[in-house]
Coordinates of C-alpha atoms and ligand atoms in Angstrom, one line a residue:
M1 CA -87.4 -11.2 -14.9
D2 CA -88.4 -11.5 -11.2
E3 CA -86.3 -13.6 -8.9
R4 CA -88.6 -16.6 -9.1
D5 CA -88.3 -16.6 -13.0
A6 CA -84.5 -16.2 -12.7
A7 CA -84.2 -19.3 -10.3
A8 CA -86.2 -21.2 -12.6
V9 CA -84.1 -20.4 -15.7
E10 CA -80.8 -21.4 -13.7
R11 CA -82.3 -24.8 -12.9
F12 CA -83.5 -25.3 -16.4
R13 CA -80.0 -24.5 -17.5
E14 CA -78.5 -27.0 -15.0
L15 CA -80.6 -29.7 -16.1
L16 CA -79.5 -28.9 -19.8
R17 CA -76.0 -29.2 -19.1
I18 CA -76.5 -33.0 -18.1
P19 CA -75.9 -34.7 -21.3
T20 CA -78.5 -37.3 -21.3
V21 CA -77.9 -38.5 -24.8
S22 CA -79.8 -41.5 -26.2
H23 CA -78.2 -43.7 -28.9
A24 CA -79.9 -46.6 -31.1
D25 CA -77.1 -48.6 -30.4
E26 CA -77.5 -48.9 -26.5
T27 CA -73.4 -49.7 -25.8
L28 CA -72.9 -46.1 -26.7
I29 CA -75.1 -45.0 -24.0
D30 CA -73.3 -43.1 -21.3
E31 CA -75.4 -44.3 -18.1
G32 CA -73.6 -41.5 -15.9
P33 CA -75.6 -38.6 -17.1
F34 CA -78.8 -40.4 -16.5
D35 CA -77.8 -41.2 -12.9
A36 CA -76.9 -37.4 -12.3
F37 CA -80.1 -36.2 -14.2
V38 CA -82.6 -38.4 -11.9
A39 CA -80.2 -37.7 -8.7
A40 CA -80.5 -33.7 -9.6
L41 CA -84.1 -33.6 -9.4
P42 CA -84.8 -33.9 -5.8
R43 CA -82.3 -31.4 -4.9
L44 CA -83.8 -28.8 -7.3
Y45 CA -87.4 -29.5 -6.6
P46 CA -87.4 -30.2 -3.0
R47 CA -91.2 -29.3 -2.6
T48 CA -92.2 -31.5 -5.2
H49 CA -90.2 -34.6 -3.9
A50 CA -91.7 -34.2 -0.6
A51 CA -95.3 -33.9 -1.7
L52 CA -95.1 -36.4 -4.7
E53 CA -94.2 -40.1 -4.6
R54 CA -91.6 -41.1 -7.1
E55 CA -90.6 -44.4 -8.6
I56 CA -87.8 -45.0 -10.7
V57 CA -88.8 -47.5 -13.6
D58 CA -87.0 -49.5 -16.1
G59 CA -83.8 -47.9 -14.9
H60 CA -84.0 -44.3 -15.4
S61 CA -87.6 -43.5 -16.0
L62 CA -89.6 -41.6 -13.5
L63 CA -93.0 -41.8 -12.4
Y64 CA -94.8 -39.4 -9.9
R65 CA -97.7 -39.1 -8.3
W66 CA -99.3 -36.3 -6.8
A67 CA -102.6 -37.5 -4.8
G68 CA -105.4 -35.4 -5.4
A69 CA -108.7 -35.0 -3.6
D70 CA -110.2 -37.5 -6.3
A71 CA -108.1 -40.8 -7.7
A72 CA -110.6 -41.0 -10.6
D73 CA -109.6 -39.5 -14.1
P74 CA -106.3 -38.4 -13.3
L75 CA -104.1 -36.0 -15.3
V76 CA -100.8 -37.2 -17.0
L77 CA -98.1 -34.8 -17.7
M78 CA -95.5 -36.4 -19.9
A79 CA -92.0 -35.5 -21.3
H80 CA -88.9 -37.5 -21.6
L81 CA -85.4 -36.6 -20.4
D82 CA -83.1 -38.3 -23.1
V83 CA -82.0 -36.1 -26.2
V84 CA -80.7 -36.8 -29.4
P85 CA -77.0 -37.1 -30.3
V86 CA -75.2 -33.6 -31.4
V87 CA -72.4 -32.9 -33.9
S88 CA -70.7 -30.4 -31.8
D89 CA -68.6 -28.4 -34.4
E90 CA -72.2 -27.7 -36.2
W91 CA -73.4 -25.5 -33.1
E92 CA -72.7 -22.1 -32.6
H93 CA -72.9 -22.4 -29.1
G94 CA -71.8 -25.5 -27.0
P95 CA -74.6 -28.0 -27.3
F96 CA -74.4 -28.7 -23.4
D97 CA -73.2 -25.2 -22.2
A98 CA -77.0 -23.8 -22.0
E99 CA -75.8 -20.4 -22.9
I100 CA -78.1 -17.4 -22.8
V101 CA -77.5 -15.6 -26.4
G102 CA -79.3 -12.5 -27.2
D103 CA -81.3 -10.3 -24.7
G104 CA -84.6 -8.8 -24.3
A105 CA -87.4 -10.8 -25.7
E106 CA -85.2 -12.5 -28.2
A107 CA -82.8 -13.8 -25.2
A108 CA -82.6 -17.5 -25.8
I109 CA -80.9 -20.6 -24.1
H110 CA -79.1 -22.6 -26.7
A111 CA -78.8 -26.3 -25.8
R112 CA -79.6 -29.8 -27.1
G113 CA -83.0 -30.4 -25.3
A114 CA -83.9 -27.0 -25.0
I115 CA -87.2 -27.6 -26.9
D116 CA -87.1 -31.5 -27.1
D117 CA -87.8 -32.3 -24.4
K118 CA -86.2 -30.7 -21.4
G119 CA -88.2 -27.6 -22.1
A120 CA -91.3 -29.3 -21.3
L121 CA -90.3 -31.6 -18.4
V122 CA -88.4 -28.8 -16.5
A123 CA -91.4 -26.4 -16.9
I124 CA -93.6 -29.3 -15.9
L125 CA -91.3 -29.4 -12.6
E126 CA -91.4 -25.9 -12.0
A127 CA -95.2 -25.7 -12.2
V128 CA -95.6 -28.3 -10.0
E129 CA -93.1 -26.9 -7.6
Q130 CA -94.9 -23.5 -7.7
L131 CA -98.3 -25.2 -6.7
V132 CA -97.0 -27.2 -3.9
A133 CA -95.3 -24.1 -2.5
D134 CA -98.7 -22.1 -2.8
G135 CA -100.1 -25.0 -0.6
Y136 CA -102.2 -26.2 -3.8
T137 CA -103.8 -29.8 -3.7
P138 CA -105.0 -30.9 -7.3
A139 CA -108.8 -31.6 -7.7
R140 CA -107.7 -34.9 -9.2
D141 CA -104.4 -37.0 -9.1
V142 CA -101.4 -35.8 -11.3
Y143 CA -99.1 -38.2 -12.6
L144 CA -95.8 -37.1 -14.1
S145 CA -94.2 -39.6 -16.5
F146 CA -90.6 -38.9 -17.7
G147 CA -89.1 -41.4 -20.3
H148 CA -85.6 -42.0 -20.4
N149 CA -85.2 -43.5 -23.7
E150 CA -88.2 -42.0 -26.1
E151 CA -85.5 -41.2 -28.9
T152 CA -84.6 -44.3 -29.2
A153 CA -88.4 -45.8 -29.0
G154 CA -87.2 -47.7 -26.1
G155 CA -89.3 -49.2 -23.2
G156 CA -89.1 -46.6 -20.5
A157 CA -92.8 -45.2 -21.1
R158 CA -94.2 -48.5 -22.1
A159 CA -93.0 -50.1 -18.6
I160 CA -94.7 -46.7 -17.0
V161 CA -97.9 -47.5 -18.4
A162 CA -97.7 -51.4 -17.7
A163 CA -97.2 -50.0 -14.1
L164 CA -100.1 -47.9 -14.3
T165 CA -102.3 -50.6 -16.0
A166 CA -101.6 -53.0 -13.2
R167 CA -102.7 -50.5 -10.7
G168 CA -106.3 -49.9 -12.7
V169 CA -105.1 -46.4 -13.5
R170 CA -107.5 -44.9 -16.3
P171 CA -106.2 -41.3 -17.1
G172 CA -108.9 -38.9 -18.1
L173 CA -106.4 -36.6 -19.9
V174 CA -102.7 -37.4 -21.0
L175 CA -100.6 -34.7 -22.4
D176 CA -97.1 -35.5 -24.2
E177 CA -94.8 -33.2 -26.4
G178 CA -96.2 -32.8 -30.0
G179 CA -97.5 -29.6 -31.7
A180 CA -96.3 -26.1 -30.6
V181 CA -97.9 -22.8 -31.0
V182 CA -97.0 -21.7 -34.5
E183 CA -98.0 -19.2 -36.9
G184 CA -98.2 -19.8 -40.7
A185 CA -98.1 -23.6 -40.5
V186 CA -101.4 -23.3 -42.7
P187 CA -101.7 -21.1 -45.5
G188 CA -103.8 -18.0 -45.3
V189 CA -103.9 -18.1 -41.1
H190 CA -101.6 -15.6 -39.6
A191 CA -103.0 -16.1 -36.1
P192 CA -101.1 -18.0 -34.0
T193 CA -102.2 -21.6 -33.5
A194 CA -101.9 -24.2 -30.9
M195 CA -101.6 -27.4 -32.9
V196 CA -102.6 -30.1 -30.7
G197 CA -102.0 -33.6 -32.0
V198 CA -104.9 -35.8 -31.4
A199 CA -103.1 -38.9 -33.1
E200 CA -100.1 -39.5 -34.3
R201 CA -99.0 -41.7 -37.4
G202 CA -97.5 -45.1 -37.3
V203 CA -94.2 -45.9 -38.0
M204 CA -92.9 -48.7 -40.1
T205 CA -89.6 -50.1 -41.5
V206 CA -89.5 -52.3 -44.5
L207 CA -86.5 -54.0 -45.7
L208 CA -85.9 -54.5 -49.4
T209 CA -83.7 -57.5 -50.2
A210 CA -82.2 -58.1 -53.8
R211 CA -79.6 -61.5 -54.1
E212 CA -77.3 -63.1 -56.7
N213 CA -74.4 -65.2 -56.8
G214 CA -71.6 -62.6 -56.6
G215 CA -68.5 -62.6 -58.5
H216 CA -65.9 -60.3 -59.8
A217 CA -67.1 -56.8 -60.8
S218 CA -65.4 -57.1 -64.0
T219 CA -67.8 -59.6 -65.4
P220 CA -71.2 -58.5 -64.0
P221 CA -74.1 -60.3 -65.0
A222 CA -76.8 -58.3 -67.0
F223 CA -79.3 -57.3 -64.1
P224 CA -77.0 -57.1 -61.1
A225 CA -78.6 -57.3 -57.6
T226 CA -77.7 -53.5 -57.0
A227 CA -79.7 -52.5 -60.2
R228 CA -82.7 -54.7 -59.2
L229 CA -82.7 -53.1 -55.9
A230 CA -82.7 -49.2 -57.5
R231 CA -85.4 -50.2 -59.6
A232 CA -87.6 -51.0 -56.9
I233 CA -86.3 -47.9 -54.8
S234 CA -87.1 -45.8 -58.0
R235 CA -90.7 -47.4 -58.2
I236 CA -91.4 -46.6 -54.6
H237 CA -90.2 -43.1 -55.2
R238 CA -92.0 -42.3 -58.1
R239 CA -95.7 -43.9 -56.8
P240 CA -96.1 -42.1 -53.5
F241 CA -99.2 -43.1 -51.2
P242 CA -102.4 -41.6 -52.4
V243 CA -103.4 -38.2 -50.8
R244 CA -106.5 -38.1 -48.6
I245 CA -108.0 -35.7 -45.7
A246 CA -108.3 -37.7 -42.5
P247 CA -110.8 -36.4 -39.9
P248 CA -108.3 -34.8 -37.8
V249 CA -107.0 -32.9 -40.6
R250 CA -110.5 -32.1 -41.8
A251 CA -111.3 -30.7 -38.2
L252 CA -107.8 -28.8 -38.4
F253 CA -109.2 -26.8 -41.4
A254 CA -112.6 -26.4 -40.2
T255 CA -111.2 -24.9 -36.9
V256 CA -108.8 -22.6 -38.7
A257 CA -111.3 -21.4 -41.7
P258 CA -113.0 -18.3 -39.6
H259 CA -109.6 -17.1 -39.0
A260 CA -108.4 -17.7 -42.6
D261 CA -107.9 -14.9 -45.3
P262 CA -110.4 -15.0 -48.4
P263 CA -110.3 -17.1 -50.4
Y264 CA -108.6 -19.6 -47.9
R265 CA -111.5 -18.9 -45.7
W266 CA -114.1 -20.4 -48.1
V267 CA -111.8 -23.1 -49.2
F268 CA -111.3 -24.4 -45.6
G269 CA -114.8 -23.9 -44.9
N270 CA -116.3 -26.0 -47.8
L271 CA -114.0 -29.1 -47.6
G272 CA -116.7 -31.2 -48.8
L273 CA -116.5 -29.4 -52.2
T274 CA -112.9 -28.6 -52.0
G275 CA -111.4 -31.4 -50.2
P276 CA -110.0 -33.5 -53.2
L277 CA -108.5 -30.6 -54.7
L278 CA -107.0 -29.3 -51.8
A279 CA -105.4 -32.8 -51.1
R280 CA -103.9 -32.7 -54.3
V281 CA -102.5 -29.3 -53.9
F282 CA -100.9 -29.8 -50.4
P283 CA -97.9 -32.1 -51.4
R284 CA -96.8 -28.8 -53.2
L285 CA -96.9 -26.6 -50.1
G286 CA -93.9 -28.4 -48.6
A287 CA -93.0 -31.5 -46.8
E288 CA -94.9 -30.8 -43.7
M289 CA -98.4 -30.4 -45.7
N290 CA -97.6 -33.4 -47.8
A291 CA -97.1 -35.5 -44.5
L292 CA -100.3 -34.5 -43.1
V293 CA -102.2 -35.8 -46.3
R294 CA -100.7 -39.0 -46.9
T295 CA -98.5 -41.9 -45.6
T296 CA -94.8 -41.1 -46.6
A297 CA -92.3 -43.6 -47.3
V298 CA -88.4 -43.0 -47.7
V299 CA -85.5 -45.0 -48.4
T300 CA -83.0 -44.5 -45.7
E301 CA -80.2 -47.2 -45.2
L302 CA -78.5 -48.6 -48.3
A303 CA -76.1 -51.5 -48.2
G304 CA -74.4 -53.2 -51.1
A305 CA -71.1 -55.0 -51.8
P306 CA -68.3 -55.2 -48.9
G307 CA -65.9 -53.8 -51.3
E308 CA -65.4 -51.7 -54.6
N309 CA -64.6 -54.4 -56.8
V310 CA -66.9 -57.2 -55.9
L311 CA -70.6 -58.0 -57.0
A312 CA -73.2 -57.4 -54.0
T313 CA -74.4 -61.0 -53.2
T314 CA -77.0 -59.0 -51.6
A315 CA -78.1 -55.4 -51.8
R316 CA -80.6 -54.0 -49.1
A317 CA -82.5 -50.9 -48.7
S318 CA -84.5 -49.8 -45.7
V319 CA -87.7 -48.0 -46.4
N320 CA -88.9 -45.9 -43.5
I321 CA -92.7 -45.7 -43.5
R322 CA -95.3 -43.2 -41.4
L323 CA -98.6 -44.3 -41.7
L324 CA -101.5 -41.9 -42.0
T325 CA -104.5 -42.6 -39.9
G326 CA -106.6 -45.0 -41.6
D327 CA -103.5 -46.8 -43.2
T328 CA -102.0 -50.2 -41.3
V329 CA -98.9 -52.0 -41.4
A330 CA -100.3 -54.7 -43.1
S331 CA -102.3 -52.1 -46.1
A332 CA -98.9 -50.3 -46.3
A333 CA -96.7 -53.6 -46.5
A334 CA -99.3 -55.0 -49.6
R335 CA -99.1 -51.6 -51.4
I336 CA -95.0 -51.6 -51.2
R337 CA -94.9 -55.3 -52.5
R338 CA -97.5 -54.4 -55.3
I339 CA -95.4 -50.9 -56.5
V340 CA -92.1 -53.0 -56.2
A341 CA -93.7 -55.6 -58.6
D342 CA -90.7 -57.8 -58.6
P343 CA -90.6 -61.2 -56.8
A344 CA -86.8 -61.2 -56.7
V345 CA -87.2 -58.4 -54.3
E346 CA -87.8 -59.5 -50.8
V347 CA -90.0 -57.3 -49.1
E348 CA -89.7 -57.8 -45.4
V349 CA -91.8 -55.9 -42.6
R350 CA -89.0 -55.3 -39.9
H351 CA -91.1 -53.7 -37.3
G352 CA -94.0 -51.4 -37.4
S353 CA -96.8 -50.1 -35.2
D354 CA -100.0 -48.9 -36.8
P355 CA -101.3 -45.2 -36.5
S356 CA -102.3 -44.3 -32.9
P357 CA -106.3 -44.1 -32.3
V358 CA -107.5 -40.9 -32.6
S359 CA -108.7 -38.6 -29.3
P360 CA -111.7 -36.5 -29.7
W361 CA -111.4 -32.7 -30.2
R362 CA -114.7 -31.9 -28.5
G363 CA -115.6 -32.7 -25.0
E364 CA -114.1 -31.8 -21.6
P365 CA -110.8 -32.9 -21.5
W366 CA -110.2 -30.8 -24.9
R367 CA -111.9 -27.9 -23.4
R368 CA -109.6 -28.1 -20.4
L369 CA -106.4 -27.8 -22.7
A370 CA -108.2 -25.0 -24.8
T371 CA -108.8 -23.2 -21.6
A372 CA -105.4 -23.6 -20.5
V373 CA -103.9 -22.4 -23.8
A374 CA -106.6 -19.2 -23.6
A375 CA -105.1 -18.6 -20.0
A376 CA -101.6 -18.9 -20.0
L377 CA -100.3 -18.4 -24.1
P378 CA -101.5 -14.9 -25.0
A379 CA -101.0 -14.1 -28.7
P380 CA -99.0 -10.8 -29.3
G381 CA -101.2 -7.9 -29.2
G382 CA -104.0 -9.6 -27.2
A383 CA -105.2 -11.5 -30.5
Q384 CA -107.2 -14.9 -30.1
I385 CA -105.1 -17.9 -30.0
I386 CA -106.5 -20.8 -32.0
T387 CA -106.5 -24.2 -30.5
A388 CA -106.7 -26.7 -33.5
P389 CA -106.5 -30.6 -33.7
Y390 CA -104.0 -32.0 -36.1
I391 CA -102.1 -35.4 -36.6
Q392 CA -98.6 -35.4 -35.2
L393 CA -96.2 -36.5 -38.1
G394 CA -93.5 -38.0 -35.6
A395 CA -93.7 -40.8 -32.9
S396 CA -93.9 -40.1 -29.3
D397 CA -94.1 -41.8 -25.8
S398 CA -97.6 -41.0 -25.6
R399 CA -98.8 -43.8 -28.0
W400 CA -98.5 -46.4 -25.2
F401 CA -101.0 -44.2 -23.0
T402 CA -103.6 -44.9 -25.7
A403 CA -104.0 -48.4 -24.4
I404 CA -105.4 -46.8 -20.9
S405 CA -106.9 -43.5 -22.0
D406 CA -109.0 -42.4 -24.6
H407 CA -108.0 -38.7 -24.1
V408 CA -104.3 -38.4 -25.3
Y409 CA -103.0 -35.5 -26.7
R410 CA -99.6 -34.0 -28.0
F411 CA -98.8 -30.5 -27.2
T412 CA -95.8 -28.6 -26.2
P413 CA -96.7 -24.8 -24.8
F414 CA -94.1 -23.0 -26.7
H415 CA -94.7 -20.2 -29.1
L416 CA -91.9 -21.5 -31.8
T417 CA -90.7 -19.9 -35.1
R418 CA -90.0 -21.8 -38.0
A419 CA -86.2 -21.4 -37.7
E420 CA -86.7 -22.6 -34.2
R421 CA -88.6 -25.8 -35.2
D422 CA -86.2 -26.5 -37.6
A423 CA -83.6 -26.8 -35.0
L424 CA -85.0 -29.7 -33.2
H425 CA -82.7 -33.0 -34.0
S426 CA -80.4 -30.6 -35.6
H427 CA -78.0 -28.1 -34.7
N428 CA -78.4 -24.5 -32.5
E429 CA -81.6 -26.1 -30.7
R430 CA -82.8 -22.9 -28.8
I431 CA -85.7 -21.6 -26.7
R432 CA -86.4 -18.1 -26.1
V433 CA -86.4 -17.4 -22.2
A434 CA -89.6 -15.8 -22.3
V435 CA -91.4 -18.3 -24.2
W436 CA -90.1 -21.2 -21.8
L437 CA -91.5 -19.2 -18.9
R438 CA -95.0 -18.7 -20.3
G439 CA -94.9 -22.9 -20.8
I440 CA -94.7 -23.0 -16.9
G441 CA -97.9 -20.9 -16.9
F442 CA -99.6 -23.3 -19.3
Y443 CA -98.7 -26.3 -17.2
R444 CA -100.0 -24.6 -13.9
A445 CA -103.4 -23.4 -15.6
L446 CA -104.0 -27.2 -16.7
I447 CA -103.2 -28.7 -13.5
T448 CA -105.6 -26.0 -11.7
A449 CA -108.1 -26.5 -14.4
S450 CA -108.2 -30.3 -14.2
Ligands
ZN1 ZN1 -89.1 -35.3 -27.9

């Protein structure tokens, strides 16, 4: 590792050690680390902070503008500085120690946020710092949009979009966290694939409530509220949303088809014939494949009586629903009511947002992304890396940007193993040092190609 890379890694580790933890319950949030994080950046990235304008939005979100030769069609690079909470004793290494474990190509930084999403945030800053040091001026304006409450769906990124909207800014390309470079995500395809989210699923929560008069548990009624609620839950579980192949998923298979082993090559290349069968097989190939071909619904919170010997006057369940492109909050709520089929169970939409619009996987912005992937993220052995569209399964801050840009993409430029992806939002989150450093090269390539 040369001196420049070694210094970058040390800055990354310093920022990973600041525990910018988000909590859904805002009273639990410690603002101190957020202040420290925001204050550390100008010291660590002096050139960036001299060359770019920085605004603090909504408390701790950050918006930077790097003036280019042309203000039209700016590039927006997004990331978030908050991380999800940790359960410290599950971790092999301290979640905020940023220890480097292993050596050579396997050396990895273990820390909450190593991938999600300080990995991207710090790589973006490193890329900008390097380019400013080189005396580079971008052809078009570049904005950096760093939200501070992405993990709790807070308002930071929305406030940034509101500020840009008021200034009439229409980004030509927006890139946020999302898919990564992965292997084996699609059966029969061995080549590393850069999975670029062109859309994300909608999110909604439905509250199911069953009520009764209450009383003592020694004399329960024939059909207590808890049993009624359980029946409703069971009906939802037994009747999942129908499978279908949405256009971005169709495009994913068309893109990987030429690289797939037979017979997958033929199956993916002839979706007109094989699509309906494929959609039925997918749910058996694991949770991710299932989520790619249908709206999913799962009961998360349950509540009943306040004591073990009293009847529940209300029994409640939250159903978390992720809407596939083509479904809506209204259509999903109607389906849940139909399936529950019980007027004594209230079905109330607590909150919901429809799936995002779909960005195109053709045209100039898409080519810029694919070119940066090919330039900066070489596959092992010099093999071809595939850049493919897909539907992002989780939600990201980028959904707010779809209001001001038709080209919103979700991709994190890191080559991640299955085990590394599983550590997201879990224990032992980590990123290999070499993988992270290549991510800096990707952001450089994207900025200079813009
Ligand atoms: Zn994230």
